[in-house]
PDB file of C-alpha atoms in Angstrom:
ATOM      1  CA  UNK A  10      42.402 -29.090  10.612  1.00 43.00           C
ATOM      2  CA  UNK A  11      44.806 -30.431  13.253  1.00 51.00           C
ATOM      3  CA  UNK A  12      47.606 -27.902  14.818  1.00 55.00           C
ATOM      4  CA  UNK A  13      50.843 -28.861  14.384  1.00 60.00           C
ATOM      5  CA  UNK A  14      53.620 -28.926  17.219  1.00 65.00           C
ATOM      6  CA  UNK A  15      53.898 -25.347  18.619  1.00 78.00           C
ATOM      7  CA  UNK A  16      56.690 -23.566  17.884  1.00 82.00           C
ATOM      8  CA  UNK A  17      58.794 -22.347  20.499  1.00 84.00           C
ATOM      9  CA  UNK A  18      57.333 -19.560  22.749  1.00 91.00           C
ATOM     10  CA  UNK A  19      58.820 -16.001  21.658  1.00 90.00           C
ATOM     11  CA  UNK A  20      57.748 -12.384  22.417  1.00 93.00           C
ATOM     12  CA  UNK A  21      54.996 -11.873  20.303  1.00 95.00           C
ATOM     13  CA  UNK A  22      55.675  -8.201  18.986  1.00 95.00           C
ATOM     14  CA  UNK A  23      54.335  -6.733  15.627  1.00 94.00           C
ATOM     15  CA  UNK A  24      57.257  -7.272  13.497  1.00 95.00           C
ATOM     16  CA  UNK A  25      58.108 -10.842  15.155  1.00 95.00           C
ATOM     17  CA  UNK A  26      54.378 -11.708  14.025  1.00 95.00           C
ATOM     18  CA  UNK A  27      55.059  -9.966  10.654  1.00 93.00           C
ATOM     19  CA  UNK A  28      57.806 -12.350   9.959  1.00 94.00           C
ATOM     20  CA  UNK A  29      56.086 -15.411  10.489  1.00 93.00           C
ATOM     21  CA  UNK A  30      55.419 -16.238   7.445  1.00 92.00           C
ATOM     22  CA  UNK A  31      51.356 -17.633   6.138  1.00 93.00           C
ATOM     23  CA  UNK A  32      50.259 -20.199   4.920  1.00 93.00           C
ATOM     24  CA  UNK A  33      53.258 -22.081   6.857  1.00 91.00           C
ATOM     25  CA  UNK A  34      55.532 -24.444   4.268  1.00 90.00           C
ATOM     26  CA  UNK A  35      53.963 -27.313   6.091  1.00 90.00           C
ATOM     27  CA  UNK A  36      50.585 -26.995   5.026  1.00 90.00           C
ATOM     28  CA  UNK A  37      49.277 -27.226   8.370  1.00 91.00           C
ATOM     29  CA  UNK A  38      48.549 -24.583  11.507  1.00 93.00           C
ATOM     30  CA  UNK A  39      50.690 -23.812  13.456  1.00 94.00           C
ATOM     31  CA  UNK A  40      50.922 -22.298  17.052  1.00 94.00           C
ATOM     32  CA  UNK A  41      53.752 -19.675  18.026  1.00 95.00           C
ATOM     33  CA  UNK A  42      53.648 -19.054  21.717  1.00 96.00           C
ATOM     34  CA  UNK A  43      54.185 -15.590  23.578  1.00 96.00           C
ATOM     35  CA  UNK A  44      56.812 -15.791  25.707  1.00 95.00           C
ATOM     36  CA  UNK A  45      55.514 -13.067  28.387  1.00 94.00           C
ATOM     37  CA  UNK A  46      51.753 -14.252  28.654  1.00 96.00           C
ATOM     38  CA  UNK A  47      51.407 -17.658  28.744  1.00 94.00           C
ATOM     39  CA  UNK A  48      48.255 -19.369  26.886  1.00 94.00           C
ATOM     40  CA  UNK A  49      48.231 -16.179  24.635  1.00 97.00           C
ATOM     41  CA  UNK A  50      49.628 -17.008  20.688  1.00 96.00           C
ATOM     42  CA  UNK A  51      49.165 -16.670  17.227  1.00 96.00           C
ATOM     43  CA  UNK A  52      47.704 -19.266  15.110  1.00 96.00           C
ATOM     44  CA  UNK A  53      48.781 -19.330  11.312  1.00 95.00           C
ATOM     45  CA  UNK A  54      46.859 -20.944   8.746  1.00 94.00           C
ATOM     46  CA  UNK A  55      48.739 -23.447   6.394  1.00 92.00           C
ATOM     47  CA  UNK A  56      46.378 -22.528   3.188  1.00 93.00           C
ATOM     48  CA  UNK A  57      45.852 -19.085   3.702  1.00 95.00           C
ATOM     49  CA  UNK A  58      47.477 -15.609   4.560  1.00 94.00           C
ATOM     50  CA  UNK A  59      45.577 -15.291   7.999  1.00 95.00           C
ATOM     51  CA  UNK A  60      46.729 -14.830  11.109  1.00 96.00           C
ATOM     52  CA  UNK A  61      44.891 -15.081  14.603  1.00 97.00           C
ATOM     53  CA  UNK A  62      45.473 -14.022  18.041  1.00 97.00           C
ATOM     54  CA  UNK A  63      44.141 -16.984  20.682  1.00 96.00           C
ATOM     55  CA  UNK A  64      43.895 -18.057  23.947  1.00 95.00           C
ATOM     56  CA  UNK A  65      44.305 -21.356  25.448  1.00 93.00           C
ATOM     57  CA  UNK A  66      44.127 -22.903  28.577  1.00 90.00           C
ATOM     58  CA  UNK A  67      43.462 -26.531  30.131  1.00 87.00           C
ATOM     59  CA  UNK A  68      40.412 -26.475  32.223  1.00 80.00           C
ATOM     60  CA  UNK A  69      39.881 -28.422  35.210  1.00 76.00           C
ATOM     61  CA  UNK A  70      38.077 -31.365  33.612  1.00 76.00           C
ATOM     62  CA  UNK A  71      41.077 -31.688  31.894  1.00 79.00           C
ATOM     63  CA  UNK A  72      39.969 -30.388  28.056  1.00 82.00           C
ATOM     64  CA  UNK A  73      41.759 -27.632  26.497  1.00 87.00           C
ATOM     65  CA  UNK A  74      39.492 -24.764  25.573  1.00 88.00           C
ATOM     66  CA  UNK A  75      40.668 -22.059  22.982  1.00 91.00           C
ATOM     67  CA  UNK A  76      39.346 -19.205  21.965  1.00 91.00           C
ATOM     68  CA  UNK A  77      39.756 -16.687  19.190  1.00 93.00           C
ATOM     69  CA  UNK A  78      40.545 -13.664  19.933  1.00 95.00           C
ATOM     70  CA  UNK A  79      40.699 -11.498  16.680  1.00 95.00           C
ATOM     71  CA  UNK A  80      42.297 -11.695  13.576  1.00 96.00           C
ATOM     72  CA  UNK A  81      45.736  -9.598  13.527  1.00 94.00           C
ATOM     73  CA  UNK A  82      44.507  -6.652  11.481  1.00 93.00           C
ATOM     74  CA  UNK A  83      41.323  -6.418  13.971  1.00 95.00           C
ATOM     75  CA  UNK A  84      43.969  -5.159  16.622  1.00 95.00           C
ATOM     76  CA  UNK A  85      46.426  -1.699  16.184  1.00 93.00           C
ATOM     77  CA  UNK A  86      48.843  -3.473  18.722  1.00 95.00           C
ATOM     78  CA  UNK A  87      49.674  -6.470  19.789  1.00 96.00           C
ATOM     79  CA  UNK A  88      49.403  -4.984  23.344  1.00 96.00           C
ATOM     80  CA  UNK A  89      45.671  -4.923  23.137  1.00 96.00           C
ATOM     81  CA  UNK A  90      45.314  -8.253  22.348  1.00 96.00           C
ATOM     82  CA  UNK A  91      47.372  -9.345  24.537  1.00 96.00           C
ATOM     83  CA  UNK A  92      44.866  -7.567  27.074  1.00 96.00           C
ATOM     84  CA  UNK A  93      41.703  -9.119  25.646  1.00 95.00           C
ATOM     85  CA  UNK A  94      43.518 -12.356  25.733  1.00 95.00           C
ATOM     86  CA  UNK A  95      44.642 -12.061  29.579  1.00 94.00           C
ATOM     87  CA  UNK A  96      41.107 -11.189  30.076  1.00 92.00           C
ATOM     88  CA  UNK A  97      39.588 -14.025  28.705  1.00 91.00           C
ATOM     89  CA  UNK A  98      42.231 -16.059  30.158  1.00 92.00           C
ATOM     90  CA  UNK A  99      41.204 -15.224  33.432  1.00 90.00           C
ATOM     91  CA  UNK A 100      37.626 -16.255  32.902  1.00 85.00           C
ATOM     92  CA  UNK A 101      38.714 -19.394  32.281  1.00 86.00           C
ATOM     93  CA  UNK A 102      40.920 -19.745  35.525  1.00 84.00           C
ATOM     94  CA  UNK A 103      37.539 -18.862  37.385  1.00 79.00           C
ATOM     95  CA  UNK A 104      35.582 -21.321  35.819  1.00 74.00           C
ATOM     96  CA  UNK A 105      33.686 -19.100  33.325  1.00 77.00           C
ATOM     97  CA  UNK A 106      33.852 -20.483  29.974  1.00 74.00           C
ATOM     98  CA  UNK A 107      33.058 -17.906  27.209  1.00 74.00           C
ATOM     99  CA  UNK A 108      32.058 -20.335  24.567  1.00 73.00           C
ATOM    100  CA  UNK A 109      30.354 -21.931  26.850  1.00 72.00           C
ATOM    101  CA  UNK A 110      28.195 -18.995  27.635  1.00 74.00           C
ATOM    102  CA  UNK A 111      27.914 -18.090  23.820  1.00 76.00           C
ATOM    103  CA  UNK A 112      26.236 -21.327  23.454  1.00 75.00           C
ATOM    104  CA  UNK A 113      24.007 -21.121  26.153  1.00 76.00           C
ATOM    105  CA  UNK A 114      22.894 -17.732  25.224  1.00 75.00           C
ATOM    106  CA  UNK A 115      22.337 -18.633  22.430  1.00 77.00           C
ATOM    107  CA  UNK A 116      20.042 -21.296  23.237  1.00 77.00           C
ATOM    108  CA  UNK A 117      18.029 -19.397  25.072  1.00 82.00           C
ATOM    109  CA  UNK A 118      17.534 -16.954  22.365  1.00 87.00           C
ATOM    110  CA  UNK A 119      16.611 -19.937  20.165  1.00 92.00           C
ATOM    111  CA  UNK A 120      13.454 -19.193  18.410  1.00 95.00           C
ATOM    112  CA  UNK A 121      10.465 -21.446  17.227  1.00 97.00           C
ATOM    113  CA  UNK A 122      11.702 -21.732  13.778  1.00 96.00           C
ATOM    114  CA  UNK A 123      15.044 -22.127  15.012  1.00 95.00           C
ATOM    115  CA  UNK A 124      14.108 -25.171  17.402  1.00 95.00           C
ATOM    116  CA  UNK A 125      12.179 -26.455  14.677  1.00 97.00           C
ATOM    117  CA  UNK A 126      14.641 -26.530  12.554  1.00 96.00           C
ATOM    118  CA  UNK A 127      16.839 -28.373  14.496  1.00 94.00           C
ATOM    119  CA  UNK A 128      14.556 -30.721  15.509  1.00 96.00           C
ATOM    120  CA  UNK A 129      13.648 -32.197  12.180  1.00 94.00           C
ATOM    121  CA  UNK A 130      17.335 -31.853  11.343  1.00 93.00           C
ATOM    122  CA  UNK A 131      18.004 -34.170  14.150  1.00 93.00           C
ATOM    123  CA  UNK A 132      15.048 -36.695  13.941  1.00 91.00           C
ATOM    124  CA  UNK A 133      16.616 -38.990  11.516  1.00 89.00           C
ATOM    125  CA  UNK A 134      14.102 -41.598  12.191  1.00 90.00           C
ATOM    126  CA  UNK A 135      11.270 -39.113  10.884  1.00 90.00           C
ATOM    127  CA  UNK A 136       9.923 -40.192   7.536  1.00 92.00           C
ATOM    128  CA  UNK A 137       9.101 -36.842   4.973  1.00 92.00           C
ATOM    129  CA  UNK A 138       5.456 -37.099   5.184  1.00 92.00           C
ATOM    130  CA  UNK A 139       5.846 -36.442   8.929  1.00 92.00           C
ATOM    131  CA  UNK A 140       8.627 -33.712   8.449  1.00 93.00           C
ATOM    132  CA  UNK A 141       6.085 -32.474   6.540  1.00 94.00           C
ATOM    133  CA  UNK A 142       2.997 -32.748   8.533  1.00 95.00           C
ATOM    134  CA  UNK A 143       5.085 -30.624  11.632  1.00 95.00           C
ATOM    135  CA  UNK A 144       6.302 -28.102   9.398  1.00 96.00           C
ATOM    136  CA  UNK A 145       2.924 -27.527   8.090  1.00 96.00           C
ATOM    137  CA  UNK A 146       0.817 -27.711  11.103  1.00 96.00           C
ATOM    138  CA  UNK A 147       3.435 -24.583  12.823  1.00 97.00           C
ATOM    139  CA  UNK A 148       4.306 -22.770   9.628  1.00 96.00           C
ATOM    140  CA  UNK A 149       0.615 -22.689   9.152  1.00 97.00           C
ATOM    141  CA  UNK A 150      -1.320 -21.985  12.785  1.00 98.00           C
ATOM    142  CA  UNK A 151       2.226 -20.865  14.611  1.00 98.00           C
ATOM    143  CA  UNK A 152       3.673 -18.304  12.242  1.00 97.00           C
ATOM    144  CA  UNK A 153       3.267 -15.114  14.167  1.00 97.00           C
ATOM    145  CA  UNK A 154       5.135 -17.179  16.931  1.00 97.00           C
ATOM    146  CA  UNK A 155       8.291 -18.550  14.322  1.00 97.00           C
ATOM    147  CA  UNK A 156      10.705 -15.353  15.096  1.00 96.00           C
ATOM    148  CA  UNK A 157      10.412 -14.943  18.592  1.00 96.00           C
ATOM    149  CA  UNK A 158      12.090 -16.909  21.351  1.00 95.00           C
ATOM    150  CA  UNK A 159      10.748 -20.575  21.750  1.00 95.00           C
ATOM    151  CA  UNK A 160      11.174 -20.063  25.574  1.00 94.00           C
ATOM    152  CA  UNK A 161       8.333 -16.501  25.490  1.00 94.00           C
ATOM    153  CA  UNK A 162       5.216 -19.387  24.843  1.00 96.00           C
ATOM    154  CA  UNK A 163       3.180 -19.558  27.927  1.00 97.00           C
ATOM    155  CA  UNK A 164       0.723 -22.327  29.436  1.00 97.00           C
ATOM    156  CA  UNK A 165      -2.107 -19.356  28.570  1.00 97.00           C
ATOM    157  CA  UNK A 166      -0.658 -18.825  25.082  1.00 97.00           C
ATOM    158  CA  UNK A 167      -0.711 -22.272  23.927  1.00 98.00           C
ATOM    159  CA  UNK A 168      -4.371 -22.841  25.762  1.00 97.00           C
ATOM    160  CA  UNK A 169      -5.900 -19.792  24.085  1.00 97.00           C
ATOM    161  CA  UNK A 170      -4.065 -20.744  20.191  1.00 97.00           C
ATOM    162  CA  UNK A 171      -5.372 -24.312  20.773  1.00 98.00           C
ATOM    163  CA  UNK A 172      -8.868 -23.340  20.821  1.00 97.00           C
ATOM    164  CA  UNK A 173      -8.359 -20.733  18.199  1.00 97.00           C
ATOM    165  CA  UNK A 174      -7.139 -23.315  15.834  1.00 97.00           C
ATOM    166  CA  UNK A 175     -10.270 -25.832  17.013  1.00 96.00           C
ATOM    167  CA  UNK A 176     -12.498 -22.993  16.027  1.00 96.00           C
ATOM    168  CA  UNK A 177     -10.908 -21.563  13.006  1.00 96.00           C
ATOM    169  CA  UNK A 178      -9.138 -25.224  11.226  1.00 96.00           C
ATOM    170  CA  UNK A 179     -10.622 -28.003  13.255  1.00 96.00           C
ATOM    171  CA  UNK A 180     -10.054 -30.190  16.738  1.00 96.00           C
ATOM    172  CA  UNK A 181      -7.301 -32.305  14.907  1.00 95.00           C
ATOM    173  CA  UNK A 182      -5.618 -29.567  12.914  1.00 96.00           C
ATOM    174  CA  UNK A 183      -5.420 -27.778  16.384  1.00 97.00           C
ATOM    175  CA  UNK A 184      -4.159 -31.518  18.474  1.00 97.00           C
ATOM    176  CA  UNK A 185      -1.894 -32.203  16.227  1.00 96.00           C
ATOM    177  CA  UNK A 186      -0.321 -28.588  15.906  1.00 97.00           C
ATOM    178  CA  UNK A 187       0.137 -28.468  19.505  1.00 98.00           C
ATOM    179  CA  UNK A 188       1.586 -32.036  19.471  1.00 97.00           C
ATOM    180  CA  UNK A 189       4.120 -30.761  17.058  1.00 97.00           C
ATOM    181  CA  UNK A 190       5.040 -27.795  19.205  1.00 98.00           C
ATOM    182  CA  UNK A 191       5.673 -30.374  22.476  1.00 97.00           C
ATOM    183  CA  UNK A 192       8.104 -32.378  20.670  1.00 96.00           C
ATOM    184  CA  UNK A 193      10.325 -29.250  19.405  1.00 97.00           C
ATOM    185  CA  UNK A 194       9.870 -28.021  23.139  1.00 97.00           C
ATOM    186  CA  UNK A 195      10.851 -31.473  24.519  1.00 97.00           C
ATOM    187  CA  UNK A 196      13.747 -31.866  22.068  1.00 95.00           C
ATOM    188  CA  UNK A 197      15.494 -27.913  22.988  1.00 94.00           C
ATOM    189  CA  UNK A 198      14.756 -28.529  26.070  1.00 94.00           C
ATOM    190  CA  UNK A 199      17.179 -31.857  26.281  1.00 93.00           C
ATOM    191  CA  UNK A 200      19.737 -29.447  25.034  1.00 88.00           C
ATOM    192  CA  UNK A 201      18.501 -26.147  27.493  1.00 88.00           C
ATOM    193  CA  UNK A 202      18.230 -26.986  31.238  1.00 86.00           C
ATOM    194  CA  UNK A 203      16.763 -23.771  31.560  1.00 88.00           C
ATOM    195  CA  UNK A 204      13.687 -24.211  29.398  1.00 92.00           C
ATOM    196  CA  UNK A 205      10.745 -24.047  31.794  1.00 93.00           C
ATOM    197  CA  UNK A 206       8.260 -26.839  31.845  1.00 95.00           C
ATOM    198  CA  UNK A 207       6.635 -27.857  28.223  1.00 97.00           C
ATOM    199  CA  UNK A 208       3.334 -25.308  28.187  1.00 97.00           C
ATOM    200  CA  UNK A 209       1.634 -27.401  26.020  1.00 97.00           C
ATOM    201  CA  UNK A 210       0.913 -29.646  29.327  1.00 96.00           C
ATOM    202  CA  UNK A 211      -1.968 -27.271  29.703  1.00 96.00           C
ATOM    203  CA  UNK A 212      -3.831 -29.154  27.255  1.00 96.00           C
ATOM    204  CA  UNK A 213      -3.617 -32.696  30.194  1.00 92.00           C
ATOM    205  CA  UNK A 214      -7.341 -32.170  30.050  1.00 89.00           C
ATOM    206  CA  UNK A 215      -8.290 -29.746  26.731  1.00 90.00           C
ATOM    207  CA  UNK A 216      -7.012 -31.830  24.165  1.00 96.00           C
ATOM    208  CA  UNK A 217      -9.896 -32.120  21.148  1.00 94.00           C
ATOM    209  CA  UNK A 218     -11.621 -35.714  21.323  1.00 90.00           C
ATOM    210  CA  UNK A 219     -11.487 -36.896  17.450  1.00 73.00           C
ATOM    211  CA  UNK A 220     -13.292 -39.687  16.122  1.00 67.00           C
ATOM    212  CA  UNK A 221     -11.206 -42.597  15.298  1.00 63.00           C
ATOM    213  CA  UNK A 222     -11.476 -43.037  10.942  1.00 58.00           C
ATOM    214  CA  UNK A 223     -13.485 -45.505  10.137  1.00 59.00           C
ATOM    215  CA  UNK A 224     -13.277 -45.599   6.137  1.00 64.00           C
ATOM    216  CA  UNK A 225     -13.818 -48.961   4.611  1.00 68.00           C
ATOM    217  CA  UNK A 226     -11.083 -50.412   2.359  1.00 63.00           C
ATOM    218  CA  UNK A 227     -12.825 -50.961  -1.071  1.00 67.00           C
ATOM    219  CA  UNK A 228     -12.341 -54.223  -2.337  1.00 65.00           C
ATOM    220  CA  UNK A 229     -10.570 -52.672  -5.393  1.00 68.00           C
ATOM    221  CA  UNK A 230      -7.915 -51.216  -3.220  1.00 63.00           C
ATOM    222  CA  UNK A 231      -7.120 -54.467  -0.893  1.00 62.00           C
ATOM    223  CA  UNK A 232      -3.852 -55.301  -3.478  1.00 69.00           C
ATOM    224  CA  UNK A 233      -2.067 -51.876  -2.498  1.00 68.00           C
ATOM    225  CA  UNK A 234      -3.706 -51.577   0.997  1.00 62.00           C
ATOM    226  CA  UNK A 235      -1.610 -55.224   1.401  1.00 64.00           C
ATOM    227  CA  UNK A 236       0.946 -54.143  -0.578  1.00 68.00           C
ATOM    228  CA  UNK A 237       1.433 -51.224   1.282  1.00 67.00           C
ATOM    229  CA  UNK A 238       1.317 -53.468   4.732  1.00 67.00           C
ATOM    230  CA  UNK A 239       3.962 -56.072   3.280  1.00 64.00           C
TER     231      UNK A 239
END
């Protein structure tokens, strides 16, 4: 929901903040300023009762980042949020972006089921049987991998799974669950610069050679095989 126009800055003290009244009459948030640290205020909700200490300040690229800093009842005194607030403040004036660094932590936490997740989510152009087909093939021959870290697979650990799956499933069962794997790797690592190189280019020269299908259409089946090309 968009923030209203600020209200004037004021020393932010417990029973100024008390007296502010939530939801605001307008129906909207709204800002109140401290008047002693500057980018530290108190954001009131227009629907509900909260209340929230933040931080703002314009970075140099010119966007305005804000951050939460706790909800009022999180802090005994306004003093200490204040403190957290100058603190995180000041991380900002050096360049250090805290939700920046959430994010990117995050992301590198990121685990296979995780990135898989969010790869299918973001593939709009990927039809169901395929969704399918890659949540099969890793649920099925990846699932001791699906809660740890995308980033822990190794060249040696996709190499040795690939032949494990040839042997146990078959050569394409283990192609195309390693193909699967490259394309969640490839698509988290658009969004991770610090994603080491796909592993699964171990396989340049180990991939399974499979026979190309070479079933004959019956003659009773040429209306839907042409339907089915139309």
């Amino acid at each position: 929901m968009p923030t209203r126009k600020s209200k004037p800055a004021i020393k932010l003290t417990q029973a100024a903040i008390e007296k502010i009244k939530a939801p605001d009459p307008s129906g909207q948030q709204v800002l109140h300023w401290d008047a002693d640290l500057r980018g530290f205020g108190v954001l009131v909700s227009g629907k509900t009762t909260t209340k929230t200490y933040i931080a703002q300040k314009r970075l140099p690229d010119g966007k305005t980042r804000r951050i939460t800093v706790g909800a009022i009842g999180e802090f005994a005194r306004v003093e200490d949020a204040r403190r957290k607030a100058g603190k995180l403040l000041a991380d900002l004036r050096e360049g250090r972006d805290p939700k920046a660094e959430k994010r990117k932590a995050a992301a590198r936490s990121r685990t296979l089921q995780q990135a898989l997740d969010l790869y299918v989510g973001a593939r709009k152009d990927l039809r169901p049987r395929s969704i399918a087909e890659y949540r099969g093939a890793i649920t099925r021959h990846l699932a001791d991998w699906l809660d740890r870290p995308l980033r822990d697979a190794t060249p040696d650990m996709i190499e040795d799974r690939h032949a494990a799956i040839g042997t146990r499933a078959g050569p394409a069962a283990a192609n195309s669950t390693m193909r699967a794997f490259r394309a969640v790797w490839n698509h988290a690592a658009d969004r991770d610069s610090t994603l080491p190189a796909n592993p699964v280019r171990r396989l340049k020269r180990a991939w399974y050679s499979t026979p190309p299908r070479t079933r004959i259409v019956k003659a009773d089946d040429l209306p839907a095989f042409y339907g089915a090309v139309d």
